[in-house]
C-alpha cells in the first residue's frame, strides 16, 4: 500500500483532536491506514530503538523515511524519561509530524508539516538521523507536492571550429646564387685547382648559359659535382648572397717530396720510405687533401701538376 503526500492533509483533517504529544501515535495511524503495521510502539523512543538509522544527513532521506530526535520529558506519572520525537518524510524537504512547532496554518490542531532543520532549531532537540522504518513498520509515500524538476536545458550544438588556416609553405632553403656566363669558361675538378687556375688542369668547358651555384670555397664556385669555376667568375654572379655551407673537413697529408702513382694498386705495391718507385712527373711536396683511401691504405690526392694520383700506405704518418 502507499499514500500520496497530498492525501495526508485531508486525511488528518478528519481527526478532530489535539495532536500535541502524540507523535508516535500519528505515525501509527498513518502506517495502519496506508502502510504495513507489524508492531505497536508506545513511544517514539521505543520505535527508534527498533529502527536502523541510515544516515544523520536529513537531506539524503527520501519520501516515506522516518526522522528521529532525542527528547526527554515527564511522562503521565510526572517522571522524566526519554520519549523522543518522530516525523514522516513527505519528500522535498518536508516532514509530517504531531507538534505545535509545525508551520502555520496547521493541517490539524498541532499537526502539520515543517522541515528537519527548522524543527531542530526551534526545539533544540538532538537530531538522531533517519530510518526507512518506524521500528518494524513501513509506509510508502509518493511525493506529489514537490514542484516538477525544471527541464534540463537543451544544449545548443557547438559551432564547428573553423578549419585551421593552412600554414604557409616553407621558403626554400639554400642559395639562389647563379652565374650567367656570356662565353665559354674552363672548369676545374676541385676548388683548389680553380683558385690557382694553373694551365693544364682545366676540365671541360662550359657556357655560355646560366648555372646555379651549389657552393663556394675560397672564391671558387661549384656549379655541379666536381665542376668548379675560378674566382674570376664573380663578375658574372647574380642573385642573393649564397649561404656558405659548413665545409666537409678532409684529412690532409703534408708530404716531404713523395712518390706518386696512377692507381691505388701501384701505390699499395711500393713500400719504400718515399713511396717506392718513381711514379712519373714531379714529386709530391706540401699539403694535400685526402679524397679517398683504398682498402690497402693508399690515399688519393689531387696535384695541380699531376692531377689525380695515389700515394703509398706509408704516407699515413704524414697525416695532419
Short mmCIF file of N, CA, C and O in Angstrom, two decimals, residues 200-315:
data_model
loop_
_atom_site.label_atom_id
_atom_site.label_comp_id
_atom_site.label_asym_id
_atom_site.label_seq_id
_atom_site.Cartn_x
_atom_site.Cartn_y
_atom_site.Cartn_z
N UNK A 200 96.79 23.45 -67.71
CA UNK A 200 96.99 22.01 -67.72
C UNK A 200 96.08 21.26 -66.78
O UNK A 200 96.04 20.04 -66.82
N UNK A 201 95.34 21.95 -65.93
CA UNK A 201 94.45 21.26 -65.01
C UNK A 201 92.99 21.63 -65.27
O UNK A 201 92.13 21.37 -64.47
N UNK A 202 92.73 22.29 -66.37
CA UNK A 202 91.36 22.65 -66.66
C UNK A 202 90.55 21.40 -67.02
O UNK A 202 91.07 20.43 -67.55
N UNK A 203 89.27 21.49 -66.72
CA UNK A 203 88.36 20.43 -67.14
C UNK A 203 87.65 20.84 -68.41
O UNK A 203 88.13 21.68 -69.17
N UNK A 204 86.48 20.28 -68.61
CA UNK A 204 85.73 20.60 -69.81
C UNK A 204 85.25 22.04 -69.74
O UNK A 204 85.08 22.62 -68.67
N UNK A 205 84.99 22.63 -70.88
CA UNK A 205 84.50 23.98 -70.92
C UNK A 205 82.98 24.02 -70.79
O UNK A 205 82.28 23.07 -71.15
N UNK A 206 82.46 25.12 -70.26
CA UNK A 206 81.01 25.30 -70.14
C UNK A 206 80.65 26.69 -70.63
O UNK A 206 81.49 27.60 -70.65
N UNK A 207 79.39 26.85 -71.01
CA UNK A 207 78.89 28.16 -71.39
C UNK A 207 78.72 28.27 -72.88
O UNK A 207 79.08 27.37 -73.63
N UNK A 208 78.20 29.40 -73.30
CA UNK A 208 77.53 30.39 -72.44
C UNK A 208 76.21 29.84 -71.89
O UNK A 208 75.66 28.91 -72.44
N UNK A 209 75.73 30.43 -70.77
CA UNK A 209 74.50 29.97 -70.14
C UNK A 209 74.44 30.39 -68.68
O UNK A 209 75.34 31.04 -68.16
N UNK A 210 73.34 29.98 -68.01
CA UNK A 210 73.13 30.30 -66.60
C UNK A 210 73.27 29.03 -65.77
O UNK A 210 72.67 28.01 -66.09
N UNK A 211 74.04 29.12 -64.68
CA UNK A 211 74.34 27.95 -63.86
C UNK A 211 74.09 28.29 -62.38
O UNK A 211 74.53 29.35 -61.90
N UNK A 212 73.39 27.39 -61.69
CA UNK A 212 73.17 27.57 -60.25
C UNK A 212 74.45 27.26 -59.49
O UNK A 212 75.17 26.31 -59.82
N UNK A 213 74.72 28.06 -58.49
CA UNK A 213 75.91 27.86 -57.67
C UNK A 213 75.55 26.93 -56.51
O UNK A 213 74.69 27.24 -55.69
N UNK A 214 76.21 25.78 -56.45
CA UNK A 214 75.95 24.81 -55.38
C UNK A 214 76.64 25.23 -54.09
O UNK A 214 76.08 25.12 -53.02
N UNK A 215 77.85 25.69 -54.20
CA UNK A 215 78.59 26.16 -53.03
C UNK A 215 79.81 26.94 -53.50
O UNK A 215 80.15 26.94 -54.69
N UNK A 216 80.43 27.62 -52.54
CA UNK A 216 81.65 28.38 -52.85
C UNK A 216 82.75 27.93 -51.91
O UNK A 216 82.49 27.42 -50.81
N UNK A 217 84.00 28.15 -52.33
CA UNK A 217 85.15 27.82 -51.49
C UNK A 217 86.32 28.70 -51.89
O UNK A 217 86.85 28.57 -53.01
N UNK A 218 86.69 29.61 -50.99
CA UNK A 218 87.82 30.48 -51.26
C UNK A 218 87.66 31.34 -52.50
O UNK A 218 88.64 31.68 -53.15
N UNK A 219 86.42 31.65 -52.86
CA UNK A 219 86.16 32.47 -54.04
C UNK A 219 85.81 31.67 -55.28
O UNK A 219 85.30 32.21 -56.26
N UNK A 220 86.09 30.34 -55.27
CA UNK A 220 85.73 29.49 -56.40
C UNK A 220 84.26 29.10 -56.28
O UNK A 220 83.69 29.07 -55.19
N UNK A 221 83.63 28.76 -57.42
CA UNK A 221 82.21 28.46 -57.46
C UNK A 221 81.99 27.05 -58.02
O UNK A 221 82.50 26.72 -59.09
N UNK A 222 81.24 26.24 -57.28
CA UNK A 222 80.91 24.90 -57.77
C UNK A 222 79.54 24.96 -58.43
O UNK A 222 78.55 25.33 -57.80
N UNK A 223 79.46 24.57 -59.70
CA UNK A 223 78.18 24.62 -60.42
C UNK A 223 77.62 23.22 -60.67
O UNK A 223 76.50 23.07 -61.13
N UNK A 224 78.40 22.19 -60.39
CA UNK A 224 77.97 20.79 -60.46
C UNK A 224 78.96 19.99 -59.63
O UNK A 224 80.00 20.50 -59.20
N UNK A 225 78.64 18.73 -59.38
CA UNK A 225 79.52 17.89 -58.58
C UNK A 225 80.88 17.78 -59.25
O UNK A 225 81.01 17.26 -60.37
N UNK A 226 81.93 18.32 -58.58
CA UNK A 226 83.29 18.26 -59.12
C UNK A 226 83.54 19.18 -60.29
O UNK A 226 84.50 18.98 -61.04
N UNK A 227 82.66 20.19 -60.46
CA UNK A 227 82.84 21.16 -61.56
C UNK A 227 82.91 22.55 -60.94
O UNK A 227 81.91 23.07 -60.43
N UNK A 228 84.11 23.15 -60.99
CA UNK A 228 84.35 24.43 -60.32
C UNK A 228 84.75 25.49 -61.33
O UNK A 228 85.42 25.21 -62.32
N UNK A 229 84.32 26.73 -61.04
CA UNK A 229 84.75 27.89 -61.81
C UNK A 229 85.69 28.72 -60.96
O UNK A 229 85.56 28.78 -59.73
N UNK A 230 86.62 29.39 -61.62
CA UNK A 230 87.61 30.20 -60.90
C UNK A 230 86.96 31.43 -60.27
O UNK A 230 85.85 31.83 -60.67
N UNK A 231 87.62 32.05 -59.30
CA UNK A 231 87.07 33.26 -58.67
C UNK A 231 86.81 34.39 -59.65
O UNK A 231 86.03 35.30 -59.36
N UNK A 232 87.45 34.35 -60.85
CA UNK A 232 87.21 35.40 -61.83
C UNK A 232 85.76 35.42 -62.32
O UNK A 232 85.31 36.40 -62.92
N UNK A 233 85.01 34.33 -62.04
CA UNK A 233 83.61 34.28 -62.47
C UNK A 233 82.72 35.15 -61.60
O UNK A 233 81.52 35.28 -61.87
N UNK A 234 83.28 35.76 -60.57
CA UNK A 234 82.48 36.57 -59.64
C UNK A 234 81.73 37.68 -60.36
O UNK A 234 80.59 38.02 -59.99
N UNK A 235 82.33 38.26 -61.39
CA UNK A 235 81.68 39.38 -62.08
C UNK A 235 80.41 38.96 -62.81
O UNK A 235 79.61 39.81 -63.22
N UNK A 236 80.22 37.65 -62.97
CA UNK A 236 79.02 37.15 -63.65
C UNK A 236 78.00 36.57 -62.67
O UNK A 236 77.02 35.96 -63.10
N UNK A 237 78.24 36.77 -61.37
CA UNK A 237 77.34 36.21 -60.35
C UNK A 237 76.08 37.07 -60.25
O UNK A 237 76.15 38.30 -60.26
N UNK A 238 74.94 36.41 -60.14
CA UNK A 238 73.65 37.08 -59.96
C UNK A 238 72.90 36.41 -58.80
O UNK A 238 73.19 35.29 -58.42
N UNK A 239 71.91 37.12 -58.27
CA UNK A 239 71.06 36.53 -57.23
C UNK A 239 71.50 36.90 -55.83
O UNK A 239 72.39 37.72 -55.62
N UNK A 240 70.83 36.27 -54.86
CA UNK A 240 71.10 36.56 -53.46
C UNK A 240 72.41 35.95 -53.02
O UNK A 240 72.93 35.03 -53.64
N UNK A 241 72.90 36.49 -51.92
CA UNK A 241 74.16 36.01 -51.38
C UNK A 241 74.04 34.55 -50.98
O UNK A 241 73.08 34.13 -50.34
N UNK A 242 74.98 33.78 -51.35
CA UNK A 242 74.96 32.36 -51.05
C UNK A 242 75.17 32.13 -49.56
O UNK A 242 75.92 32.85 -48.91
N UNK A 243 74.44 31.16 -49.04
CA UNK A 243 74.66 30.74 -47.66
C UNK A 243 75.75 29.69 -47.68
O UNK A 243 75.56 28.59 -48.20
N UNK A 244 76.87 30.03 -47.15
CA UNK A 244 78.02 29.14 -47.24
C UNK A 244 77.81 27.91 -46.36
O UNK A 244 77.60 28.03 -45.16
N UNK A 245 77.81 26.74 -46.95
CA UNK A 245 77.62 25.54 -46.14
C UNK A 245 78.85 25.24 -45.31
O UNK A 245 79.94 25.70 -45.61
N UNK A 246 78.63 24.49 -44.28
CA UNK A 246 79.76 24.07 -43.46
C UNK A 246 80.64 23.14 -44.28
O UNK A 246 80.17 22.11 -44.78
N UNK A 247 81.88 23.49 -44.49
CA UNK A 247 82.72 22.65 -45.34
C UNK A 247 82.99 21.29 -44.70
O UNK A 247 83.04 21.16 -43.48
N UNK A 248 83.11 20.32 -45.56
CA UNK A 248 83.47 18.99 -45.08
C UNK A 248 84.97 18.94 -44.87
O UNK A 248 85.75 19.18 -45.81
N UNK A 249 85.38 18.69 -43.67
CA UNK A 249 86.81 18.67 -43.36
C UNK A 249 87.42 17.36 -43.84
O UNK A 249 86.96 16.28 -43.46
N UNK A 250 88.39 17.48 -44.69
CA UNK A 250 89.08 16.29 -45.19
C UNK A 250 90.43 16.16 -44.48
O UNK A 250 91.06 17.16 -44.14
N UNK A 251 90.88 14.94 -44.28
CA UNK A 251 92.23 14.78 -43.73
C UNK A 251 93.27 15.29 -44.72
O UNK A 251 93.06 15.25 -45.94
N UNK A 252 94.37 15.79 -44.20
CA UNK A 252 95.43 16.34 -45.05
C UNK A 252 96.72 15.55 -44.87
O UNK A 252 97.01 15.03 -43.79
N UNK A 253 97.46 15.50 -45.96
CA UNK A 253 98.81 14.93 -45.94
C UNK A 253 99.82 16.05 -46.20
O UNK A 253 99.67 16.81 -47.16
N UNK A 254 100.80 16.15 -45.33
CA UNK A 254 101.88 17.11 -45.57
C UNK A 254 103.12 16.29 -45.98
O UNK A 254 103.85 15.77 -45.15
N UNK A 255 103.32 16.16 -47.31
CA UNK A 255 104.31 15.23 -47.85
C UNK A 255 105.66 15.92 -48.10
O UNK A 255 105.71 17.03 -48.66
N UNK A 256 106.76 15.24 -47.73
CA UNK A 256 108.11 15.79 -47.96
C UNK A 256 108.73 15.19 -49.24
O UNK A 256 109.51 14.23 -49.17
N UNK A 257 108.40 15.69 -50.42
CA UNK A 257 108.93 15.20 -51.69
C UNK A 257 108.67 13.70 -51.82
O UNK A 257 109.57 12.86 -51.72
N UNK A 258 107.40 13.35 -52.07
CA UNK A 258 106.95 11.96 -52.02
C UNK A 258 106.62 11.45 -53.42
O UNK A 258 106.15 12.20 -54.28
N UNK A 259 106.86 10.12 -53.63
CA UNK A 259 106.49 9.49 -54.90
C UNK A 259 104.98 9.37 -55.04
O UNK A 259 104.27 9.27 -54.05
N UNK A 260 104.49 9.33 -56.25
CA UNK A 260 103.06 9.15 -56.50
C UNK A 260 102.84 8.12 -57.59
O UNK A 260 103.75 7.81 -58.36
N UNK A 261 101.60 7.58 -57.67
CA UNK A 261 101.27 6.52 -58.62
C UNK A 261 99.91 6.79 -59.23
O UNK A 261 99.07 7.48 -58.66
N UNK A 262 99.70 6.19 -60.39
CA UNK A 262 98.45 6.42 -61.11
C UNK A 262 97.28 5.62 -60.53
O UNK A 262 96.13 6.01 -60.67
N UNK A 263 97.56 4.48 -59.91
CA UNK A 263 96.48 3.64 -59.38
C UNK A 263 96.75 3.31 -57.92
O UNK A 263 97.89 3.36 -57.44
N UNK A 264 95.68 2.92 -57.22
CA UNK A 264 95.82 2.53 -55.82
C UNK A 264 96.63 1.25 -55.70
O UNK A 264 97.43 1.09 -54.77
N UNK A 265 96.45 0.32 -56.67
CA UNK A 265 97.19 -0.94 -56.61
C UNK A 265 98.69 -0.71 -56.70
O UNK A 265 99.48 -1.34 -55.99
N UNK A 266 99.10 0.22 -57.58
CA UNK A 266 100.52 0.53 -57.70
C UNK A 266 101.06 1.14 -56.41
O UNK A 266 102.16 0.81 -55.96
N UNK A 267 100.26 2.03 -55.81
CA UNK A 267 100.72 2.67 -54.58
C UNK A 267 100.83 1.67 -53.44
O UNK A 267 101.75 1.73 -52.62
N UNK A 268 99.89 0.71 -53.39
CA UNK A 268 99.93 -0.29 -52.32
C UNK A 268 101.13 -1.24 -52.49
O UNK A 268 101.65 -1.78 -51.51
N UNK A 269 101.59 -1.44 -53.73
CA UNK A 269 102.66 -2.40 -54.00
C UNK A 269 104.04 -1.85 -53.67
O UNK A 269 105.00 -2.63 -53.56
N UNK A 270 104.20 -0.56 -53.52
CA UNK A 270 105.51 0.04 -53.27
C UNK A 270 105.55 0.59 -51.86
O UNK A 270 104.75 1.44 -51.49
N UNK A 271 106.47 0.08 -51.09
CA UNK A 271 106.52 0.41 -49.67
C UNK A 271 107.86 0.97 -49.24
O UNK A 271 108.26 0.84 -48.10
N UNK A 272 108.60 1.58 -50.16
CA UNK A 272 109.88 2.19 -49.77
C UNK A 272 109.60 3.45 -48.95
O UNK A 272 108.47 3.94 -48.93
N UNK A 273 110.61 3.97 -48.24
CA UNK A 273 110.38 5.12 -47.36
C UNK A 273 109.67 6.27 -48.04
O UNK A 273 108.93 7.01 -47.41
N UNK A 274 109.89 6.46 -49.33
CA UNK A 274 109.23 7.58 -50.00
C UNK A 274 108.18 7.08 -50.99
O UNK A 274 107.92 7.71 -52.01
N UNK A 275 107.62 5.97 -50.71
CA UNK A 275 106.51 5.51 -51.53
C UNK A 275 106.92 4.55 -52.62
O UNK A 275 106.09 4.20 -53.46
N UNK A 276 108.15 4.14 -52.68
CA UNK A 276 108.52 3.14 -53.68
C UNK A 276 109.07 3.77 -54.93
O UNK A 276 109.70 4.82 -54.92
N UNK A 277 108.82 3.13 -56.05
CA UNK A 277 109.38 3.58 -57.31
C UNK A 277 108.80 4.93 -57.72
O UNK A 277 107.69 5.28 -57.37
N UNK A 278 109.57 5.61 -58.52
CA UNK A 278 109.17 6.91 -59.03
C UNK A 278 107.97 6.74 -59.94
O UNK A 278 107.95 5.88 -60.82
N UNK A 279 106.95 7.55 -59.72
CA UNK A 279 105.72 7.37 -60.47
C UNK A 279 105.62 8.24 -61.69
O UNK A 279 104.64 8.16 -62.43
N UNK A 280 106.57 9.11 -61.94
CA UNK A 280 106.49 9.96 -63.11
C UNK A 280 106.15 11.37 -62.72
O UNK A 280 105.47 11.63 -61.73
N UNK A 281 106.61 12.34 -63.47
CA UNK A 281 106.31 13.73 -63.17
C UNK A 281 107.07 14.20 -61.95
O UNK A 281 108.02 13.57 -61.49
N UNK A 282 106.64 15.30 -61.41
CA UNK A 282 107.32 15.85 -60.24
C UNK A 282 106.94 15.09 -58.99
O UNK A 282 105.91 14.43 -58.91
N UNK A 283 107.78 15.23 -57.96
CA UNK A 283 107.49 14.61 -56.67
C UNK A 283 106.40 15.44 -55.96
O UNK A 283 106.26 16.64 -56.20
N UNK A 284 105.67 14.77 -55.06
CA UNK A 284 104.63 15.47 -54.30
C UNK A 284 105.25 16.06 -53.04
O UNK A 284 105.91 15.37 -52.27
N UNK A 285 105.00 17.34 -52.85
CA UNK A 285 105.55 18.01 -51.68
C UNK A 285 104.57 19.09 -51.23
O UNK A 285 104.12 19.90 -52.04
N UNK A 286 104.25 19.08 -49.95
CA UNK A 286 103.33 20.08 -49.43
C UNK A 286 102.02 19.45 -48.94
O UNK A 286 101.86 18.24 -48.93
N UNK A 287 101.08 20.28 -48.54
CA UNK A 287 99.80 19.76 -48.02
C UNK A 287 98.85 19.36 -49.15
O UNK A 287 98.73 20.07 -50.15
N UNK A 288 98.19 18.22 -48.96
CA UNK A 288 97.21 17.74 -49.92
C UNK A 288 95.99 17.20 -49.17
O UNK A 288 96.14 16.52 -48.15
N UNK A 289 94.79 17.49 -49.70
CA UNK A 289 93.57 16.90 -49.14
C UNK A 289 93.49 15.44 -49.56
O UNK A 289 93.73 15.10 -50.73
N UNK A 290 93.13 14.56 -48.62
CA UNK A 290 92.93 13.15 -48.92
C UNK A 290 91.48 12.97 -49.35
O UNK A 290 90.55 13.20 -48.57
N UNK A 291 91.25 12.55 -50.58
CA UNK A 291 89.90 12.41 -51.12
C UNK A 291 89.38 10.98 -51.02
O UNK A 291 88.17 10.76 -51.07
N UNK A 292 90.28 10.03 -50.89
CA UNK A 292 89.84 8.63 -50.88
C UNK A 292 90.94 7.78 -50.27
O UNK A 292 92.13 8.10 -50.39
N UNK A 293 90.55 6.69 -49.60
CA UNK A 293 91.50 5.74 -49.03
C UNK A 293 91.13 4.36 -49.55
O UNK A 293 89.98 3.93 -49.44
N UNK A 294 92.10 3.66 -50.13
CA UNK A 294 91.82 2.32 -50.66
C UNK A 294 91.81 1.30 -49.53
O UNK A 294 92.19 1.59 -48.39
N UNK A 295 91.39 0.09 -49.86
CA UNK A 295 91.36 -0.97 -48.85
C UNK A 295 92.76 -1.27 -48.32
O UNK A 295 92.93 -1.65 -47.17
N UNK A 296 93.75 -1.11 -49.19
CA UNK A 296 95.12 -1.40 -48.78
C UNK A 296 95.80 -0.23 -48.08
O UNK A 296 96.97 -0.34 -47.69
N UNK A 297 95.08 0.90 -47.92
CA UNK A 297 95.64 2.02 -47.19
C UNK A 297 96.25 3.10 -48.05
O UNK A 297 96.74 4.11 -47.52
N UNK A 298 96.24 2.94 -49.38
CA UNK A 298 96.74 4.00 -50.26
C UNK A 298 95.76 5.17 -50.22
O UNK A 298 94.56 4.98 -50.02
N UNK A 299 96.28 6.38 -50.44
CA UNK A 299 95.46 7.58 -50.34
C UNK A 299 95.49 8.35 -51.65
O UNK A 299 96.56 8.52 -52.26
N UNK A 300 94.30 8.85 -52.01
CA UNK A 300 94.16 9.57 -53.27
C UNK A 300 94.18 11.07 -52.99
O UNK A 300 93.47 11.56 -52.12
N UNK A 301 95.04 11.79 -53.73
CA UNK A 301 95.15 13.24 -53.57
C UNK A 301 95.09 13.87 -54.96
O UNK A 301 95.15 13.18 -55.99
N UNK A 302 94.98 15.20 -54.96
CA UNK A 302 94.97 15.91 -56.24
C UNK A 302 96.14 16.88 -56.27
O UNK A 302 96.33 17.69 -55.36
N UNK A 303 96.93 16.76 -57.32
CA UNK A 303 98.08 17.63 -57.52
C UNK A 303 97.82 18.53 -58.71
O UNK A 303 97.37 18.06 -59.77
N UNK A 304 98.10 19.83 -58.55
CA UNK A 304 97.90 20.74 -59.67
C UNK A 304 98.77 20.36 -60.87
O UNK A 304 98.39 20.54 -62.02
N UNK A 305 99.94 19.82 -60.58
CA UNK A 305 100.86 19.47 -61.66
C UNK A 305 100.56 18.11 -62.27
O UNK A 305 100.73 17.90 -63.47
N UNK A 306 100.10 17.16 -61.42
CA UNK A 306 99.96 15.78 -61.88
C UNK A 306 98.52 15.29 -61.95
O UNK A 306 98.26 14.17 -62.39
N UNK A 307 97.57 16.10 -61.46
CA UNK A 307 96.18 15.66 -61.45
C UNK A 307 95.94 14.67 -60.32
O UNK A 307 96.60 14.69 -59.28
N UNK A 308 94.98 13.75 -60.52
CA UNK A 308 94.67 12.75 -59.50
C UNK A 308 95.78 11.72 -59.44
O UNK A 308 96.21 11.19 -60.45
N UNK A 309 96.24 11.42 -58.22
CA UNK A 309 97.29 10.42 -58.05
C UNK A 309 97.17 9.79 -56.67
O UNK A 309 96.45 10.28 -55.80
N UNK A 310 97.91 8.69 -56.51
CA UNK A 310 97.85 7.91 -55.27
C UNK A 310 99.23 7.89 -54.61
O UNK A 310 100.25 7.90 -55.30
N UNK A 311 99.23 7.83 -53.27
CA UNK A 311 100.49 7.68 -52.54
C UNK A 311 100.38 6.41 -51.70
O UNK A 311 99.29 5.94 -51.37
N UNK A 312 101.55 5.86 -51.35
CA UNK A 312 101.58 4.56 -50.67
C UNK A 312 100.99 4.65 -49.26
O UNK A 312 100.89 5.73 -48.68
N UNK A 313 100.62 3.48 -48.68
CA UNK A 313 100.07 3.47 -47.32
C UNK A 313 101.01 4.07 -46.28
O UNK A 313 100.56 4.55 -45.24
N UNK A 314 102.34 4.05 -46.56
CA UNK A 314 103.28 4.59 -45.58
C UNK A 314 103.12 6.10 -45.40
O UNK A 314 103.62 6.67 -44.43
N UNK A 315 102.41 6.75 -46.31
CA UNK A 315 102.21 8.19 -46.19
C UNK A 315 101.29 8.56 -45.03
O UNK A 315 101.16 9.74 -44.69
#
